[in-house]
PDB file of C-alpha atoms in Angstrom:
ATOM      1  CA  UNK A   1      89.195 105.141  65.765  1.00 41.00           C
ATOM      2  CA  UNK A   2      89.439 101.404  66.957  1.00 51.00           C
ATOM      3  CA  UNK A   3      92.430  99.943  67.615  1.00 55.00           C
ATOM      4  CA  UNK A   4      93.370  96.484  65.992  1.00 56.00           C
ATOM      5  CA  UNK A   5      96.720  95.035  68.894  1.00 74.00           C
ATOM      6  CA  UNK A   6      94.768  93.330  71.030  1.00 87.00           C
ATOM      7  CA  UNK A   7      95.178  94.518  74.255  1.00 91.00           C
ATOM      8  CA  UNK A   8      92.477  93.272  75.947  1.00 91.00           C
ATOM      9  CA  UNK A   9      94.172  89.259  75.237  1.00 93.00           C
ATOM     10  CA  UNK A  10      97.489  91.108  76.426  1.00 95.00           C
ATOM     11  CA  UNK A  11      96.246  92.533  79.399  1.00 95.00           C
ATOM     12  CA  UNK A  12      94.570  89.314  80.496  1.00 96.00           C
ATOM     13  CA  UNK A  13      97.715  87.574  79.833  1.00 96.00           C
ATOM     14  CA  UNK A  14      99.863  89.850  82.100  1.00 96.00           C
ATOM     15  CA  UNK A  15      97.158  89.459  84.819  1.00 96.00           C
ATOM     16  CA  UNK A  16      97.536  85.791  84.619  1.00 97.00           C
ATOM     17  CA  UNK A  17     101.068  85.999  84.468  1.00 97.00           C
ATOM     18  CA  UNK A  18     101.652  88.149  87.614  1.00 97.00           C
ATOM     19  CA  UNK A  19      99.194  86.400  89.797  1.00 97.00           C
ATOM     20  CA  UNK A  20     101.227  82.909  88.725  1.00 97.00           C
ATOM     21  CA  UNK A  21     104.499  84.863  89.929  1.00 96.00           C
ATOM     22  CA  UNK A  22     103.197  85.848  93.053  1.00 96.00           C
ATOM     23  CA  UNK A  23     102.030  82.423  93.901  1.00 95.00           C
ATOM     24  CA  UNK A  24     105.265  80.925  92.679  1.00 95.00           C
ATOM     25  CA  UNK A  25     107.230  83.184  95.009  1.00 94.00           C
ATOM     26  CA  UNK A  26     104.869  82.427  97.976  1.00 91.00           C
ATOM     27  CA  UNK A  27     104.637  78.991  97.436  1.00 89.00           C
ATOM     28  CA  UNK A  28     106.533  78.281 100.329  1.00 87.00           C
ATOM     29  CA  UNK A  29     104.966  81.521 102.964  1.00 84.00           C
ATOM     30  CA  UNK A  30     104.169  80.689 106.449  1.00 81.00           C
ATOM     31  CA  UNK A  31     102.773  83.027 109.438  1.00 77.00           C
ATOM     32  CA  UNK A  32     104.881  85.832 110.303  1.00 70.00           C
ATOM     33  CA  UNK A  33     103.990  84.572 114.308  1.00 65.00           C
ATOM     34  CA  UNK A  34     101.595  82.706 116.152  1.00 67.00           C
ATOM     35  CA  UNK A  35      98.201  84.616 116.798  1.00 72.00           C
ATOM     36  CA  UNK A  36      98.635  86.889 113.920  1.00 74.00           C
ATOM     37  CA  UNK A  37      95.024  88.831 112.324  1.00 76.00           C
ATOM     38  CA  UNK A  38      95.943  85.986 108.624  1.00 78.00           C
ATOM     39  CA  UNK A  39      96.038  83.215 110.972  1.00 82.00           C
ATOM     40  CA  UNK A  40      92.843  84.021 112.655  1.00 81.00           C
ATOM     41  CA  UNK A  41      90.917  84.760 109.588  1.00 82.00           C
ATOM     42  CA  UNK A  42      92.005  81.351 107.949  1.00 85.00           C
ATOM     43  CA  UNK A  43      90.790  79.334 110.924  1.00 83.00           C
ATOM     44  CA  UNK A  44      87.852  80.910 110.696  1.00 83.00           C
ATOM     45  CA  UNK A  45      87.303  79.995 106.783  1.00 84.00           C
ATOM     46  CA  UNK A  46      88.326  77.098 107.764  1.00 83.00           C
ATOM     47  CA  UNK A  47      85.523  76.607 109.910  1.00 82.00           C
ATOM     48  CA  UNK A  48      83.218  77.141 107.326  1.00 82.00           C
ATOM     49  CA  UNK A  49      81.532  73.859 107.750  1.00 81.00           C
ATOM     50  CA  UNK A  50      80.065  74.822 111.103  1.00 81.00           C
ATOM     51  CA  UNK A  51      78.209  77.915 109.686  1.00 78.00           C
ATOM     52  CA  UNK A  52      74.648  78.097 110.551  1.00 80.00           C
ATOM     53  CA  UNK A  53      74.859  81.363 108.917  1.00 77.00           C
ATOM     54  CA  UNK A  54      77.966  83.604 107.105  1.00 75.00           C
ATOM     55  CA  UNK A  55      77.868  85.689 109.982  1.00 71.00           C
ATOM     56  CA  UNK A  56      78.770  82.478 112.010  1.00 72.00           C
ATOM     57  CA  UNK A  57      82.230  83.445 111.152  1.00 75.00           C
ATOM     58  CA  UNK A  58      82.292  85.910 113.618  1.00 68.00           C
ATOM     59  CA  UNK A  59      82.195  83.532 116.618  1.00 71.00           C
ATOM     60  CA  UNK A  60      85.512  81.256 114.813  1.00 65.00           C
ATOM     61  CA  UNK A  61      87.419  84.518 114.385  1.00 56.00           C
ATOM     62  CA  UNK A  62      86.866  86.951 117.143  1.00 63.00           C
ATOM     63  CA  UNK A  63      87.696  90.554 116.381  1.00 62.00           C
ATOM     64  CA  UNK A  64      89.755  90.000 113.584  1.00 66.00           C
ATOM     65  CA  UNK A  65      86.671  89.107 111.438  1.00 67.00           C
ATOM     66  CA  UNK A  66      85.124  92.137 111.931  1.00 73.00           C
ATOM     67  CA  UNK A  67      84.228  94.185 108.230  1.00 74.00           C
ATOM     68  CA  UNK A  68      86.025  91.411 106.665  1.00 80.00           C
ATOM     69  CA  UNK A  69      83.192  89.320 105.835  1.00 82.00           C
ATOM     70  CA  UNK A  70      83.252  89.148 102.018  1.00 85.00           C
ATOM     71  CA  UNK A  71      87.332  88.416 102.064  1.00 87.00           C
ATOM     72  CA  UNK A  72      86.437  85.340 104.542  1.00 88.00           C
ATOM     73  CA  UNK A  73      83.813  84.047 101.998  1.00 89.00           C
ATOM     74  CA  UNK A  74      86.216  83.899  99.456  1.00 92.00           C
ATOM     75  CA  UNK A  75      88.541  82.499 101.335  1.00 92.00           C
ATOM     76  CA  UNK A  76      86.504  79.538 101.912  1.00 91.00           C
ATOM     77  CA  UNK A  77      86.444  78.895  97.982  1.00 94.00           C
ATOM     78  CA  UNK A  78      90.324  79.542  97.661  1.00 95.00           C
ATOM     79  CA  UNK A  79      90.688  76.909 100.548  1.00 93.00           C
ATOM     80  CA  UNK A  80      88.557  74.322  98.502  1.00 94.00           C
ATOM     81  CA  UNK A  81      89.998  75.037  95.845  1.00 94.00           C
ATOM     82  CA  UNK A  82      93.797  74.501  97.099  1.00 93.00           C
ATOM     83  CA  UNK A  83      92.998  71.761  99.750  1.00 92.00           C
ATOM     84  CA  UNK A  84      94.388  73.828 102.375  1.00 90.00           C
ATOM     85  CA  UNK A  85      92.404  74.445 105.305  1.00 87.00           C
ATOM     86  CA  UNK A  86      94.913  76.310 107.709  1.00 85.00           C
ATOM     87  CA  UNK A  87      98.079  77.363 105.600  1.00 86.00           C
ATOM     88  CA  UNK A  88      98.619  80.587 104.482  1.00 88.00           C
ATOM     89  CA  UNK A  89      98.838  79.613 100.506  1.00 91.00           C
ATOM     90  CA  UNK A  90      95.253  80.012 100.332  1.00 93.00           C
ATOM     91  CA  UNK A  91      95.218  83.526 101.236  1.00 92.00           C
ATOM     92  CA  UNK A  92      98.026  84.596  99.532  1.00 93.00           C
ATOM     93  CA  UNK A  93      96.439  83.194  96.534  1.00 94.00           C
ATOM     94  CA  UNK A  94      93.257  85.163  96.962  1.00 95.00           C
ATOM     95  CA  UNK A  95      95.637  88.542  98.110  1.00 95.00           C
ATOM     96  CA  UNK A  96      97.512  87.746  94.736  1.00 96.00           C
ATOM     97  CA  UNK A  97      94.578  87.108  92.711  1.00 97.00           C
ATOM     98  CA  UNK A  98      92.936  90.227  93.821  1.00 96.00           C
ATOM     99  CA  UNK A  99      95.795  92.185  93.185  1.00 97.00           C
ATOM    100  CA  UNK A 100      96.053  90.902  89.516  1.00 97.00           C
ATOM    101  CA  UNK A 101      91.697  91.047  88.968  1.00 97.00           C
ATOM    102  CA  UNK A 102      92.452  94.597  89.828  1.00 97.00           C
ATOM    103  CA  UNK A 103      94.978  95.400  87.019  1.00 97.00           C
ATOM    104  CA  UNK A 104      92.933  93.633  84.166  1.00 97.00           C
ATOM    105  CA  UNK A 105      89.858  95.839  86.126  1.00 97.00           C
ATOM    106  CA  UNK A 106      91.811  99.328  85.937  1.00 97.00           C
ATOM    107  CA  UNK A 107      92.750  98.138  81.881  1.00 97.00           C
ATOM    108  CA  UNK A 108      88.808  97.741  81.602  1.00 97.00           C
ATOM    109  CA  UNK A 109      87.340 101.340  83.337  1.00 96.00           C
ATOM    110  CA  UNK A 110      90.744 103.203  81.988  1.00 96.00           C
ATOM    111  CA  UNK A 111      90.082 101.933  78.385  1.00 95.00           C
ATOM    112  CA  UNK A 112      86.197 102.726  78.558  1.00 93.00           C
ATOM    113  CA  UNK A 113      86.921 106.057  79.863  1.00 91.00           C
ATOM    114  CA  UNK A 114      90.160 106.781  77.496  1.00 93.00           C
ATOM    115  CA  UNK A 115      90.958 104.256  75.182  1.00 93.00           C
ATOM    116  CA  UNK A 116      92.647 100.711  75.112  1.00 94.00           C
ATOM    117  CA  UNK A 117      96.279 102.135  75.288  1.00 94.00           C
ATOM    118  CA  UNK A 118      95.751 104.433  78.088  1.00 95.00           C
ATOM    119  CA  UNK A 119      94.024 101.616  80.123  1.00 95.00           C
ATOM    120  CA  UNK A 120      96.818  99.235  79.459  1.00 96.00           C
ATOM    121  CA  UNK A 121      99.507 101.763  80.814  1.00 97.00           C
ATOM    122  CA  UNK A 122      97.078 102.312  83.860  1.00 97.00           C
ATOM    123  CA  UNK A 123      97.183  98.419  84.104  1.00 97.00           C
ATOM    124  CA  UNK A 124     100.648  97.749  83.552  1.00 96.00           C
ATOM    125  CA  UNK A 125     101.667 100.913  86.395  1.00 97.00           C
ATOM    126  CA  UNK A 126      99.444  99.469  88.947  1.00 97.00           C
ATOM    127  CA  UNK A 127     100.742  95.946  88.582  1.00 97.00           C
ATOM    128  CA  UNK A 128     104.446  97.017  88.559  1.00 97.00           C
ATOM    129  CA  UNK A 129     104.076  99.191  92.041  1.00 96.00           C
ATOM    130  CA  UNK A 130     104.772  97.600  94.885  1.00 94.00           C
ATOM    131  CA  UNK A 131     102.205  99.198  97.139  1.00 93.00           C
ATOM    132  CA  UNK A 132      99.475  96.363  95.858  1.00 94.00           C
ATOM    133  CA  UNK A 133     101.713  93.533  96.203  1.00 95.00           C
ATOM    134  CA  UNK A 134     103.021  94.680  99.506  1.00 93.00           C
ATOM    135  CA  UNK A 135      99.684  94.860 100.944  1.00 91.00           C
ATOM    136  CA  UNK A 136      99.127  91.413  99.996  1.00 91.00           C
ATOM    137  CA  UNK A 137     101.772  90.290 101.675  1.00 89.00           C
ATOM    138  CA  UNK A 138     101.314  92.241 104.906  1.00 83.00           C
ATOM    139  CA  UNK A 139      96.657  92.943 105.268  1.00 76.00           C
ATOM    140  CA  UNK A 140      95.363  91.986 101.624  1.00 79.00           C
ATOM    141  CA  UNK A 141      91.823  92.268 102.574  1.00 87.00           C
ATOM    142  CA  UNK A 142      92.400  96.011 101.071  1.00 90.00           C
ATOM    143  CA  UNK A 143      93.459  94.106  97.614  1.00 92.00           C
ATOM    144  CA  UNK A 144      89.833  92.421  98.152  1.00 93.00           C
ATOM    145  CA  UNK A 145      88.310  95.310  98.748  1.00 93.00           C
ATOM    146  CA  UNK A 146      90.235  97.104  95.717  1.00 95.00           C
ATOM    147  CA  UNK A 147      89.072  94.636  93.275  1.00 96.00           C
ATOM    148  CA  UNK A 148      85.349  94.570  94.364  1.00 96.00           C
ATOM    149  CA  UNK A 149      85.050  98.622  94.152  1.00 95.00           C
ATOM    150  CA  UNK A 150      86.738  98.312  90.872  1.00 96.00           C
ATOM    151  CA  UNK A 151      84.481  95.644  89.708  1.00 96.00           C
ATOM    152  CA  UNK A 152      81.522  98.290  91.193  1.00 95.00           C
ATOM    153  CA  UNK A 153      82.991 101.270  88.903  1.00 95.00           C
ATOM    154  CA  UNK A 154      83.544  98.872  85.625  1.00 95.00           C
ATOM    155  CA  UNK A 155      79.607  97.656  85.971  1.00 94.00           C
ATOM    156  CA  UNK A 156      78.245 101.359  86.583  1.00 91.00           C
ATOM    157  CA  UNK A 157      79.939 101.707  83.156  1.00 90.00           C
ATOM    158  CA  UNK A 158      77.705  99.547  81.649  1.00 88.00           C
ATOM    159  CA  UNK A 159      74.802 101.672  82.423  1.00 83.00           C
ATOM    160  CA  UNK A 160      73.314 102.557  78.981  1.00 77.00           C
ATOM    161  CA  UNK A 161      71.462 106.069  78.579  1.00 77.00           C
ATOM    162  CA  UNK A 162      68.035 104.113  77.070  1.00 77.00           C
ATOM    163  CA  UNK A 163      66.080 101.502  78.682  1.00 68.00           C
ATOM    164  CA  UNK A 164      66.329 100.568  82.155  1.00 69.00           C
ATOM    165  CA  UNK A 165      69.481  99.891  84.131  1.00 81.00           C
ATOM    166  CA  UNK A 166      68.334  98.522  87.535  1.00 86.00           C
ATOM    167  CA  UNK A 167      69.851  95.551  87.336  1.00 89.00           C
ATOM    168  CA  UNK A 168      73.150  97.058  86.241  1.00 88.00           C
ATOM    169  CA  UNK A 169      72.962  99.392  88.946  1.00 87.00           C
ATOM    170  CA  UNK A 170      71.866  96.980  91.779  1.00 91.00           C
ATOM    171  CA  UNK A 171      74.965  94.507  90.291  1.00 93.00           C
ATOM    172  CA  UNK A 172      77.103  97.917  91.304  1.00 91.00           C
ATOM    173  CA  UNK A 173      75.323  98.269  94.723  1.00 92.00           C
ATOM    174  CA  UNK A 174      76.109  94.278  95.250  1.00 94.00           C
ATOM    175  CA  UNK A 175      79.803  94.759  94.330  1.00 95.00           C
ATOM    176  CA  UNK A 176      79.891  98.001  96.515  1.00 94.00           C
ATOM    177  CA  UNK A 177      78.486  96.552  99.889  1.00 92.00           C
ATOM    178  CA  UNK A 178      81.266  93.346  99.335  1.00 90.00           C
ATOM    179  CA  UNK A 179      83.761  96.337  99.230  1.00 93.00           C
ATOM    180  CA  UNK A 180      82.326  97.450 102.186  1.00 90.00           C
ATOM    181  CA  UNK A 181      82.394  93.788 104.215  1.00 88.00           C
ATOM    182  CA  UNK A 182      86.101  93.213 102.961  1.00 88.00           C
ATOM    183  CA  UNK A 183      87.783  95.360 104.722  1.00 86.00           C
ATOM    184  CA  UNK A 184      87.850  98.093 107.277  1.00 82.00           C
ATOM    185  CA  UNK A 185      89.872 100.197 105.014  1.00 85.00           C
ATOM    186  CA  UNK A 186      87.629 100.414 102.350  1.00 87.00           C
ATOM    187  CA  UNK A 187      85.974 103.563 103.280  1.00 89.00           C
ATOM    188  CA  UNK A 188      88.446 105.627 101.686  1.00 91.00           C
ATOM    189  CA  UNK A 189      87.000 104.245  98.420  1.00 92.00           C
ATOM    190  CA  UNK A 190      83.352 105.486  98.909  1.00 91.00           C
ATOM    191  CA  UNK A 191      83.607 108.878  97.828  1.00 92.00           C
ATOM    192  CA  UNK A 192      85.565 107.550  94.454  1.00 90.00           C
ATOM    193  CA  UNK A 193      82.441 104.944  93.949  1.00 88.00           C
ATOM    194  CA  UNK A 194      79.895 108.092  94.175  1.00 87.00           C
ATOM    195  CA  UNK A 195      81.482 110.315  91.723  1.00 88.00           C
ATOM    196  CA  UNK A 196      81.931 107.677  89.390  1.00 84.00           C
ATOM    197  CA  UNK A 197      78.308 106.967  89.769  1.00 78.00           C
ATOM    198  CA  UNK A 198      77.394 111.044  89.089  1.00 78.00           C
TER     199      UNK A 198
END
């Protein structure tokens, strides 16, 4: 039986509304020191320009670059898209954003797997813990990486048992390997991807 609220409008909604919190209550966020792993990362977005390649980022960042490639990338866009080169708003618009991408994604896979209401609550308990919106304050590359594994999980859903699926698959396998490239931490999140693919 289908349900007629329509949680998928209130569920966006929420999402919007959290991520417009977040940035409200950043709006004014600056680094926690000189020399910090946020700082380094946002000078080398901002950098961007100089790429010969993506991997160029590497030599604007040093070490604190490293498996973070697909959080720098977007980055870059949040940066054009804010005018802000070397503040930290950018990035704690993307941390935020990520962080509120995820709860509409966990409303998405929890409602395929058990129904609109369960994946609401699902939504609504992840965007009400702290943990998520701690870590975007203090490393949100894992928020990155959260949302891209999530997004891998909700397109493996899509998979339909006739007719071929390789490009929903390799759509998973591209939204897996920017899991992989956004941050360190991500690992933990492999095994989870391969049983939801058995």
């Amino acid at each position: 039986m289908t349900s007629t609220f329509p949680y998928s409008y209130l569920a966006m909604s929420i999402s919007i509304v959290f991520w417009l919190g977040f940035l409200y209550l950043t709006r004014k966020i600056t680094f926690a020191s000189l020399d910090t792993d946020d700082e380094k990362q946002v000078q080398a977005a901002a950098q961007s320009h100089k790429w010969r390649w993506p991997s160029d980022m590497h030599k604007c960042g040093t070490i604190k670059t490293n498996t973070k490639d697909g959080m720098i990338l977007l980055l870059v866009l949040f940066q054009k898209l804010f005018r802000n080169n070397y503040g930290e708003r950018p990035l704690m618009a993307l941390y935020g954003f990520s962080v509120a991408v995820s709860g509409l994604l966990i409303f998405f896979i929890g409602s395929n797997y058990w129904g609109e209401l369960i994946g609401f609550w699902l939504m609504s308990l992840y965007l009400l813990s702290v943990w998520p919106w701690q870590t975007a304050l203090y490393g949100g590359h894992i928020g990155v990486a959260t949302m891209t594994f999530l997004a891998s999980i909700l397109t493996m859903q899509q998979v339909s048992p006739n007719g071929p699926n390789f490009l929903v698959l390799a759509m998973a396998g591209v939204f897996f390997c920017f899991m992989l490239f956004s941050s360190g931490s991500s690992i933990k999140y492999i095994p989870l991807f391969f049983t939801a693919l058995i």
